[in-house]
PDB file of C-alpha atoms in Angstrom:
ATOM      1  CA  MET A   4     -12.001  12.836  15.069  1.00  0.00           C
ATOM      2  CA  PRO A   5     -10.683   9.245  15.299  1.00  0.00           C
ATOM      3  CA  GLY A   6     -10.978   7.468  11.954  1.00  0.00           C
ATOM      4  CA  LEU A   7     -10.564  10.588   9.845  1.00  0.00           C
ATOM      5  CA  GLY A   8      -7.207   9.342   8.567  1.00  0.00           C
ATOM      6  CA  THR A   9      -8.739   6.146   7.193  1.00  0.00           C
ATOM      7  CA  ILE A  10     -11.639   8.087   5.676  1.00  0.00           C
ATOM      8  CA  PHE A  11      -9.149  10.346   3.887  1.00  0.00           C
ATOM      9  CA  ASN A  12      -7.094   7.343   2.769  1.00  0.00           C
ATOM     10  CA  VAL A  13     -10.151   5.572   1.352  1.00  0.00           C
ATOM     11  CA  ALA A  14     -11.320   8.754  -0.408  1.00  0.00           C
ATOM     12  CA  ALA A  15      -7.846   9.240  -1.912  1.00  0.00           C
ATOM     13  CA  ILE A  16      -7.825   5.686  -3.310  1.00  0.00           C
ATOM     14  CA  ILE A  17     -11.291   6.118  -4.803  1.00  0.00           C
ATOM     15  CA  ALA A  18     -10.258   9.443  -6.365  1.00  0.00           C
ATOM     16  CA  GLY A  19      -7.079   7.884  -7.747  1.00  0.00           C
ATOM     17  CA  GLY A  20      -9.072   4.991  -9.211  1.00  0.00           C
ATOM     18  CA  ILE A  21     -11.632   7.267 -10.873  1.00  0.00           C
ATOM     19  CA  LEU A  22      -9.017   9.639 -12.281  1.00  0.00           C
ATOM     20  CA  GLY A  23      -6.833   6.751 -13.434  1.00  0.00           C
ATOM     21  CA  CYS A  24      -9.700   5.086 -15.284  1.00  0.00           C
ATOM     22  CA  THR A  25     -10.729   8.405 -16.855  1.00  0.00           C
ATOM     23  CA  VAL A  26      -7.204   9.092 -18.058  1.00  0.00           C
ATOM     24  CA  GLY A  27      -6.502   5.467 -18.919  1.00  0.00           C
ATOM     25  CA  SER A  28      -9.392   5.193 -21.373  1.00  0.00           C
ATOM     26  CA  ARG A  29      -7.844   7.998 -23.415  1.00  0.00           C
ATOM     27  CA  VAL A  30      -4.301   6.646 -23.364  1.00  0.00           C
ATOM     28  CA  PRO A  31      -3.010   4.346 -26.153  1.00  0.00           C
ATOM     29  CA  GLU A  32      -2.328   0.735 -25.208  1.00  0.00           C
ATOM     30  CA  ARG A  33       1.407   1.168 -25.841  1.00  0.00           C
ATOM     31  CA  VAL A  34       1.565   4.015 -23.318  1.00  0.00           C
ATOM     32  CA  ARG A  35      -0.488   2.052 -20.776  1.00  0.00           C
ATOM     33  CA  GLN A  36       1.949  -0.851 -21.016  1.00  0.00           C
ATOM     34  CA  THR A  37       4.829   1.511 -20.369  1.00  0.00           C
ATOM     35  CA  LEU A  38       2.971   2.985 -17.375  1.00  0.00           C
ATOM     36  CA  MET A  39       2.424  -0.516 -16.048  1.00  0.00           C
ATOM     37  CA  SER A  40       6.107  -1.385 -16.381  1.00  0.00           C
ATOM     38  CA  ALA A  41       7.137   1.893 -14.762  1.00  0.00           C
ATOM     39  CA  ASN A  42       4.762   1.313 -11.863  1.00  0.00           C
ATOM     40  CA  ALA A  43       6.040  -2.251 -11.434  1.00  0.00           C
ATOM     41  CA  VAL A  44       9.641  -1.034 -11.270  1.00  0.00           C
ATOM     42  CA  ALA A  45       8.666   1.665  -8.751  1.00  0.00           C
ATOM     43  CA  VAL A  46       6.906  -0.894  -6.527  1.00  0.00           C
ATOM     44  CA  ILE A  47       9.882  -3.271  -6.774  1.00  0.00           C
ATOM     45  CA  PHE A  48      12.327  -0.592  -5.638  1.00  0.00           C
ATOM     46  CA  LEU A  49       9.930   0.572  -2.937  1.00  0.00           C
ATOM     47  CA  GLY A  50      10.014  -2.980  -1.584  1.00  0.00           C
ATOM     48  CA  ILE A  51      13.788  -3.288  -1.960  1.00  0.00           C
ATOM     49  CA  GLY A  52      14.411   0.027  -0.230  1.00  0.00           C
ATOM     50  CA  GLY A  53      12.159  -0.823   2.713  1.00  0.00           C
ATOM     51  CA  THR A  54      13.658  -4.294   3.045  1.00  0.00           C
ATOM     52  CA  LEU A  55      17.295  -3.188   2.986  1.00  0.00           C
ATOM     53  CA  ALA A  56      16.578  -0.405   5.472  1.00  0.00           C
ATOM     54  CA  LYS A  57      15.466  -3.038   7.999  1.00  0.00           C
ATOM     55  CA  MET A  58      17.797  -5.826   6.913  1.00  0.00           C
ATOM     56  CA  LEU A  59      21.148  -4.036   6.854  1.00  0.00           C
ATOM     57  CA  THR A  60      22.474  -2.065   9.809  1.00  0.00           C
ATOM     58  CA  PHE A  61      25.877  -0.561  10.525  1.00  0.00           C
ATOM     59  CA  SER A  62      27.851  -1.722  13.530  1.00  0.00           C
ATOM     60  CA  GLU A  63      31.341  -0.324  14.169  1.00  0.00           C
ATOM     61  CA  GLY A  64      31.595   0.789  10.557  1.00  0.00           C
ATOM     62  CA  LEU A  65      30.649  -2.636   9.177  1.00  0.00           C
ATOM     63  CA  ILE A  66      27.428  -3.775   7.532  1.00  0.00           C
ATOM     64  CA  ASP A  67      25.564  -6.139   9.829  1.00  0.00           C
ATOM     65  CA  THR A  68      22.816  -8.377   8.450  1.00  0.00           C
ATOM     66  CA  THR A  69      20.064  -8.730  11.037  1.00  0.00           C
ATOM     67  CA  GLY A  70      16.758 -10.503  11.257  1.00  0.00           C
ATOM     68  CA  THR A  71      17.612 -13.189   8.701  1.00  0.00           C
ATOM     69  CA  MET A  72      16.155 -16.033  10.720  1.00  0.00           C
ATOM     70  CA  MET A  73      13.043 -13.981  11.466  1.00  0.00           C
ATOM     71  CA  MET A  74      12.599 -13.262   7.763  1.00  0.00           C
ATOM     72  CA  ILE A  75      13.027 -16.872   6.656  1.00  0.00           C
ATOM     73  CA  GLY A  76      10.899 -18.259   9.486  1.00  0.00           C
ATOM     74  CA  SER A  77       8.094 -15.739   9.059  1.00  0.00           C
ATOM     75  CA  LEU A  78       7.847 -16.218   5.306  1.00  0.00           C
ATOM     76  CA  ALA A  79       8.026 -20.020   5.568  1.00  0.00           C
ATOM     77  CA  ILE A  80       5.506 -20.396   8.406  1.00  0.00           C
ATOM     78  CA  GLY A  81       3.267 -17.629   7.091  1.00  0.00           C
ATOM     79  CA  GLY A  82       3.359 -19.123   3.604  1.00  0.00           C
ATOM     80  CA  VAL A  83       2.245 -22.533   4.876  1.00  0.00           C
ATOM     81  CA  ILE A  84      -0.611 -20.971   6.865  1.00  0.00           C
ATOM     82  CA  GLY A  85      -1.653 -18.858   3.899  1.00  0.00           C
ATOM     83  CA  GLU A  86      -1.640 -21.831   1.544  1.00  0.00           C
ATOM     84  CA  LEU A  87      -3.721 -23.901   3.966  1.00  0.00           C
ATOM     85  CA  LEU A  88      -6.235 -21.046   4.273  1.00  0.00           C
ATOM     86  CA  ASN A  89      -5.888 -20.227   0.547  1.00  0.00           C
ATOM     87  CA  LEU A  90      -6.144 -16.498   1.202  1.00  0.00           C
ATOM     88  CA  GLU A  91      -5.340 -15.721  -2.436  1.00  0.00           C
ATOM     89  CA  ARG A  92      -8.529 -17.438  -3.518  1.00  0.00           C
ATOM     90  CA  GLY A  93     -10.451 -15.503  -0.897  1.00  0.00           C
ATOM     91  CA  PHE A  94      -9.232 -12.214  -2.385  1.00  0.00           C
ATOM     92  CA  GLU A  95     -10.137 -13.428  -5.857  1.00  0.00           C
ATOM     93  CA  ARG A  96     -13.636 -14.424  -4.754  1.00  0.00           C
ATOM     94  CA  LEU A  97     -14.175 -10.995  -3.247  1.00  0.00           C
ATOM     95  CA  GLY A  98     -12.966  -9.457  -6.497  1.00  0.00           C
ATOM     96  CA  GLU A  99     -15.309 -11.675  -8.518  1.00  0.00           C
ATOM     97  CA  TRP A 100     -18.232 -10.731  -6.256  1.00  0.00           C
ATOM     98  CA  LEU A 101     -17.452  -7.040  -6.632  1.00  0.00           C
ATOM     99  CA  ARG A 102     -17.128  -7.419 -10.396  1.00  0.00           C
ATOM    100  CA  LYS A 103     -20.637  -8.890 -10.603  1.00  0.00           C
ATOM    101  CA  LYS A 104     -22.235  -6.477  -8.135  1.00  0.00           C
ATOM    102  CA  THR A 105     -20.736  -3.418  -9.855  1.00  0.00           C
ATOM    103  CA  GLY A 106     -21.703  -4.496 -13.360  1.00  0.00           C
ATOM    104  CA  ASN A 107     -18.148  -5.059 -14.566  1.00  0.00           C
ATOM    105  CA  THR A 108     -18.510  -8.691 -15.644  1.00  0.00           C
ATOM    106  CA  LYS A 109     -17.002  -7.882 -19.050  1.00  0.00           C
ATOM    107  CA  ASP A 110     -13.831  -6.465 -17.492  1.00  0.00           C
ATOM    108  CA  ALA A 111     -11.392  -9.380 -17.690  1.00  0.00           C
ATOM    109  CA  GLN A 112      -8.744  -7.514 -15.673  1.00  0.00           C
ATOM    110  CA  PHE A 113     -11.034  -6.465 -12.827  1.00  0.00           C
ATOM    111  CA  VAL A 114     -10.167  -9.238 -10.345  1.00  0.00           C
ATOM    112  CA  ASP A 115      -6.423  -9.107 -10.990  1.00  0.00           C
ATOM    113  CA  ALA A 116      -6.459  -5.310 -10.711  1.00  0.00           C
ATOM    114  CA  PHE A 117      -8.408  -5.446  -7.449  1.00  0.00           C
ATOM    115  CA  VAL A 118      -6.158  -8.063  -5.833  1.00  0.00           C
ATOM    116  CA  THR A 119      -2.902  -6.434  -6.957  1.00  0.00           C
ATOM    117  CA  ALA A 120      -3.895  -2.914  -5.911  1.00  0.00           C
ATOM    118  CA  SER A 121      -5.326  -4.149  -2.586  1.00  0.00           C
ATOM    119  CA  LEU A 122      -2.111  -5.938  -1.671  1.00  0.00           C
ATOM    120  CA  THR A 123      -0.037  -2.903  -2.658  1.00  0.00           C
ATOM    121  CA  VAL A 124      -1.922  -0.373  -0.497  1.00  0.00           C
ATOM    122  CA  CYS A 125      -2.834  -2.639   2.453  1.00  0.00           C
ATOM    123  CA  ILE A 126       0.642  -3.916   3.324  1.00  0.00           C
ATOM    124  CA  GLY A 127       3.077  -1.887   5.383  1.00  0.00           C
ATOM    125  CA  ALA A 128       3.833  -0.322   8.712  1.00  0.00           C
ATOM    126  CA  MET A 129       2.213   2.999   7.742  1.00  0.00           C
ATOM    127  CA  ALA A 130      -1.217   1.352   7.743  1.00  0.00           C
ATOM    128  CA  ILE A 131      -0.691  -0.223  11.173  1.00  0.00           C
ATOM    129  CA  VAL A 132       1.057   2.618  12.985  1.00  0.00           C
ATOM    130  CA  GLY A 133      -1.108   5.247  11.297  1.00  0.00           C
ATOM    131  CA  SER A 134      -4.334   3.494  12.294  1.00  0.00           C
ATOM    132  CA  ILE A 135      -3.223   3.201  15.922  1.00  0.00           C
ATOM    133  CA  GLU A 136      -2.191   6.870  16.054  1.00  0.00           C
ATOM    134  CA  ASP A 137      -5.515   7.781  14.452  1.00  0.00           C
ATOM    135  CA  GLY A 138      -7.545   5.826  16.987  1.00  0.00           C
ATOM    136  CA  LEU A 139      -5.683   6.759  20.159  1.00  0.00           C
ATOM    137  CA  PHE A 140      -4.667  10.361  19.593  1.00  0.00           C
ATOM    138  CA  ALA A 141      -6.708  11.441  16.545  1.00  0.00           C
ATOM    139  CA  ASN A 142      -3.321  11.997  14.877  1.00  0.00           C
ATOM    140  CA  HIS A 143      -4.048  11.637  11.169  1.00  0.00           C
ATOM    141  CA  ALA A 144      -0.635  12.697   9.816  1.00  0.00           C
ATOM    142  CA  ILE A 145       0.635   9.222   8.912  1.00  0.00           C
ATOM    143  CA  LEU A 146      -2.573   8.123   7.174  1.00  0.00           C
ATOM    144  CA  PHE A 147      -2.838  11.480   5.391  1.00  0.00           C
ATOM    145  CA  ALA A 148       0.654  10.904   3.983  1.00  0.00           C
ATOM    146  CA  LYS A 149      -0.244   7.311   3.106  1.00  0.00           C
ATOM    147  CA  GLY A 150      -3.414   8.553   1.395  1.00  0.00           C
ATOM    148  CA  VAL A 151      -1.397  10.828  -0.882  1.00  0.00           C
ATOM    149  CA  LEU A 152       0.979   7.970  -1.767  1.00  0.00           C
ATOM    150  CA  ASP A 153      -1.910   5.569  -2.366  1.00  0.00           C
ATOM    151  CA  PHE A 154      -3.643   8.149  -4.581  1.00  0.00           C
ATOM    152  CA  VAL A 155      -0.641   8.244  -6.914  1.00  0.00           C
ATOM    153  CA  ILE A 156      -0.112   4.467  -6.865  1.00  0.00           C
ATOM    154  CA  VAL A 157      -3.765   3.635  -7.572  1.00  0.00           C
ATOM    155  CA  LEU A 158      -4.027   6.357 -10.226  1.00  0.00           C
ATOM    156  CA  VAL A 159      -1.149   4.856 -12.203  1.00  0.00           C
ATOM    157  CA  MET A 160      -2.389   1.297 -11.656  1.00  0.00           C
ATOM    158  CA  ALA A 161      -5.950   2.151 -12.686  1.00  0.00           C
ATOM    159  CA  ALA A 162      -4.714   3.883 -15.833  1.00  0.00           C
ATOM    160  CA  SER A 163      -3.087   0.634 -16.946  1.00  0.00           C
ATOM    161  CA  MET A 164      -5.174  -2.093 -15.248  1.00  0.00           C
ATOM    162  CA  GLY A 165      -8.676  -0.621 -14.988  1.00  0.00           C
ATOM    163  CA  LYS A 166     -11.546  -0.126 -12.542  1.00  0.00           C
ATOM    164  CA  GLY A 167     -10.700  -2.942 -10.149  1.00  0.00           C
ATOM    165  CA  CYS A 168      -7.849  -0.898  -8.656  1.00  0.00           C
ATOM    166  CA  GLY A 169     -10.215   1.705  -7.194  1.00  0.00           C
ATOM    167  CA  PHE A 170     -12.094  -0.952  -5.240  1.00  0.00           C
ATOM    168  CA  SER A 171      -8.943  -1.607  -3.198  1.00  0.00           C
ATOM    169  CA  ALA A 172     -10.411   1.164  -1.018  1.00  0.00           C
ATOM    170  CA  ILE A 173     -12.713  -1.483   0.494  1.00  0.00           C
ATOM    171  CA  PRO A 174     -10.064  -3.724   2.134  1.00  0.00           C
ATOM    172  CA  VAL A 175      -8.100  -0.617   3.166  1.00  0.00           C
ATOM    173  CA  GLY A 176     -11.187   0.750   4.904  1.00  0.00           C
ATOM    174  CA  ILE A 177     -11.886  -2.577   6.605  1.00  0.00           C
ATOM    175  CA  VAL A 178      -8.313  -3.264   7.748  1.00  0.00           C
ATOM    176  CA  GLN A 179      -7.412   0.246   8.876  1.00  0.00           C
ATOM    177  CA  GLY A 180     -10.850   0.919  10.320  1.00  0.00           C
ATOM    178  CA  THR A 181     -10.656  -2.255  12.410  1.00  0.00           C
ATOM    179  CA  MET A 182      -7.187  -1.383  13.686  1.00  0.00           C
ATOM    180  CA  THR A 183      -8.365   2.119  14.579  1.00  0.00           C
ATOM    181  CA  LEU A 184     -11.260   0.686  16.592  1.00  0.00           C
ATOM    182  CA  LEU A 185      -8.933  -1.764  18.350  1.00  0.00           C
ATOM    183  CA  SER A 186      -6.107   0.752  18.712  1.00  0.00           C
ATOM    184  CA  SER A 187      -6.157   0.874  22.530  1.00  0.00           C
ATOM    185  CA  LEU A 188      -5.531  -2.879  22.651  1.00  0.00           C
ATOM    186  CA  MET A 189      -2.988  -2.939  19.822  1.00  0.00           C
ATOM    187  CA  ARG A 190      -0.884  -0.033  21.084  1.00  0.00           C
ATOM    188  CA  SER A 191       0.435  -2.039  24.027  1.00  0.00           C
ATOM    189  CA  LEU A 192       1.494  -4.809  21.648  1.00  0.00           C
ATOM    190  CA  MET A 193       3.100  -2.597  19.009  1.00  0.00           C
ATOM    191  CA  THR A 194       6.627  -2.238  20.356  1.00  0.00           C
ATOM    192  CA  ASP A 195       9.419  -0.875  18.153  1.00  0.00           C
ATOM    193  CA  ALA A 196      10.649  -4.427  17.544  1.00  0.00           C
ATOM    194  CA  VAL A 197       7.194  -5.612  16.429  1.00  0.00           C
ATOM    195  CA  ILE A 198       6.743  -2.653  14.083  1.00  0.00           C
ATOM    196  CA  ASN A 199      10.232  -3.116  12.610  1.00  0.00           C
ATOM    197  CA  ASN A 200       9.594  -6.810  11.932  1.00  0.00           C
ATOM    198  CA  ILE A 201       6.218  -6.135  10.319  1.00  0.00           C
ATOM    199  CA  SER A 202       7.704  -3.346   8.207  1.00  0.00           C
ATOM    200  CA  TYR A 203      10.577  -5.667   7.192  1.00  0.00           C
ATOM    201  CA  ILE A 204       8.283  -8.443   5.980  1.00  0.00           C
ATOM    202  CA  GLY A 205       5.773  -5.969   4.564  1.00  0.00           C
ATOM    203  CA  SER A 206       8.467  -4.482   2.333  1.00  0.00           C
ATOM    204  CA  ILE A 207       9.367  -7.959   1.075  1.00  0.00           C
ATOM    205  CA  LEU A 208       5.717  -8.592   0.193  1.00  0.00           C
ATOM    206  CA  ILE A 209       5.550  -5.237  -1.624  1.00  0.00           C
ATOM    207  CA  PHE A 210       8.593  -6.365  -3.616  1.00  0.00           C
ATOM    208  CA  CYS A 211       6.714  -9.579  -4.490  1.00  0.00           C
ATOM    209  CA  VAL A 212       3.758  -7.502  -5.707  1.00  0.00           C
ATOM    210  CA  GLY A 213       6.143  -5.592  -7.969  1.00  0.00           C
ATOM    211  CA  ILE A 214       7.511  -8.859  -9.361  1.00  0.00           C
ATOM    212  CA  ASN A 215       3.976  -9.959 -10.216  1.00  0.00           C
ATOM    213  CA  LEU A 216       3.233  -6.612 -11.859  1.00  0.00           C
ATOM    214  CA  PHE A 217       6.325  -6.829 -14.047  1.00  0.00           C
ATOM    215  CA  PHE A 218       6.554 -10.523 -14.877  1.00  0.00           C
ATOM    216  CA  GLY A 219       2.952 -11.685 -14.504  1.00  0.00           C
ATOM    217  CA  LYS A 220       1.565 -13.593 -11.539  1.00  0.00           C
ATOM    218  CA  LYS A 221       4.494 -15.619 -10.233  1.00  0.00           C
ATOM    219  CA  ILE A 222       3.975 -15.344  -6.468  1.00  0.00           C
ATOM    220  CA  ARG A 223       0.743 -15.862  -4.495  1.00  0.00           C
ATOM    221  CA  VAL A 224       1.346 -12.801  -2.330  1.00  0.00           C
ATOM    222  CA  ALA A 225      -1.976 -13.006  -0.472  1.00  0.00           C
ATOM    223  CA  ASN A 226      -0.976 -16.453   0.782  1.00  0.00           C
ATOM    224  CA  LEU A 227       2.116 -14.869   2.339  1.00  0.00           C
ATOM    225  CA  LEU A 228       0.120 -12.325   4.361  1.00  0.00           C
ATOM    226  CA  PRO A 229       0.200 -14.430   7.584  1.00  0.00           C
ATOM    227  CA  ALA A 230       3.968 -13.829   7.539  1.00  0.00           C
ATOM    228  CA  LEU A 231       3.195 -10.317   8.833  1.00  0.00           C
ATOM    229  CA  LEU A 232       1.544 -11.795  11.924  1.00  0.00           C
ATOM    230  CA  ILE A 233       4.358 -14.285  12.460  1.00  0.00           C
ATOM    231  CA  ALA A 234       6.917 -11.467  12.151  1.00  0.00           C
ATOM    232  CA  GLY A 235       5.067  -9.445  14.757  1.00  0.00           C
ATOM    233  CA  LEU A 236       4.841 -12.393  17.165  1.00  0.00           C
ATOM    234  CA  TRP A 237       8.526 -13.240  16.610  1.00  0.00           C
ATOM    235  CA  SER A 238       9.705 -10.357  18.806  1.00  0.00           C
ATOM    236  CA  ILE A 239       7.166 -10.750  21.617  1.00  0.00           C
TER     237      ILE A 239
END
């Protein structure tokens, strides 16, 4: 059944959010802070690993740096577009709306938790490639694997940041569900070069999310999201 992968992914995020909040309420603040730091470090290295895998290649026994201009251009152009559209504020408004509608107005961390978790689980090649495979061939393997990873990530985040993390299931459902529906159109556009570029920039954005988790909000990651589109178009 096409779409089953996204359904599983969304369910896994919700389950991770519920379990994380249940466990988190029983964990001392000192332990939650340590969990938060550990999760931030894990996200940082996840971003570094993905970036270096696409950035550094071996040619005749030597390390060859590739895609530097694409990286700089995509981040610069995408950042300008994102700032003009103020996508970060759009995410925050959605988080504020959800906080009111779900009766969590007293949860000061709700919006930050929602935005941070959403950016962490929405960015990456697994979401794009997995959604296309799901829509065209009913191959759910990639999104099933992503769902398991997202379950762990959201569980740890929710234990330290609260309920807002679980609601990241909403943008995941919207983004991946839309790509699944449009998969027949997107498949012809998703060449290996396009996927590699998107994965490259996506890993950099995941690294930025980790920086924000560890040091506080230093980078408006949502405003860099158009860089993914620019990276994809760069190789067409």
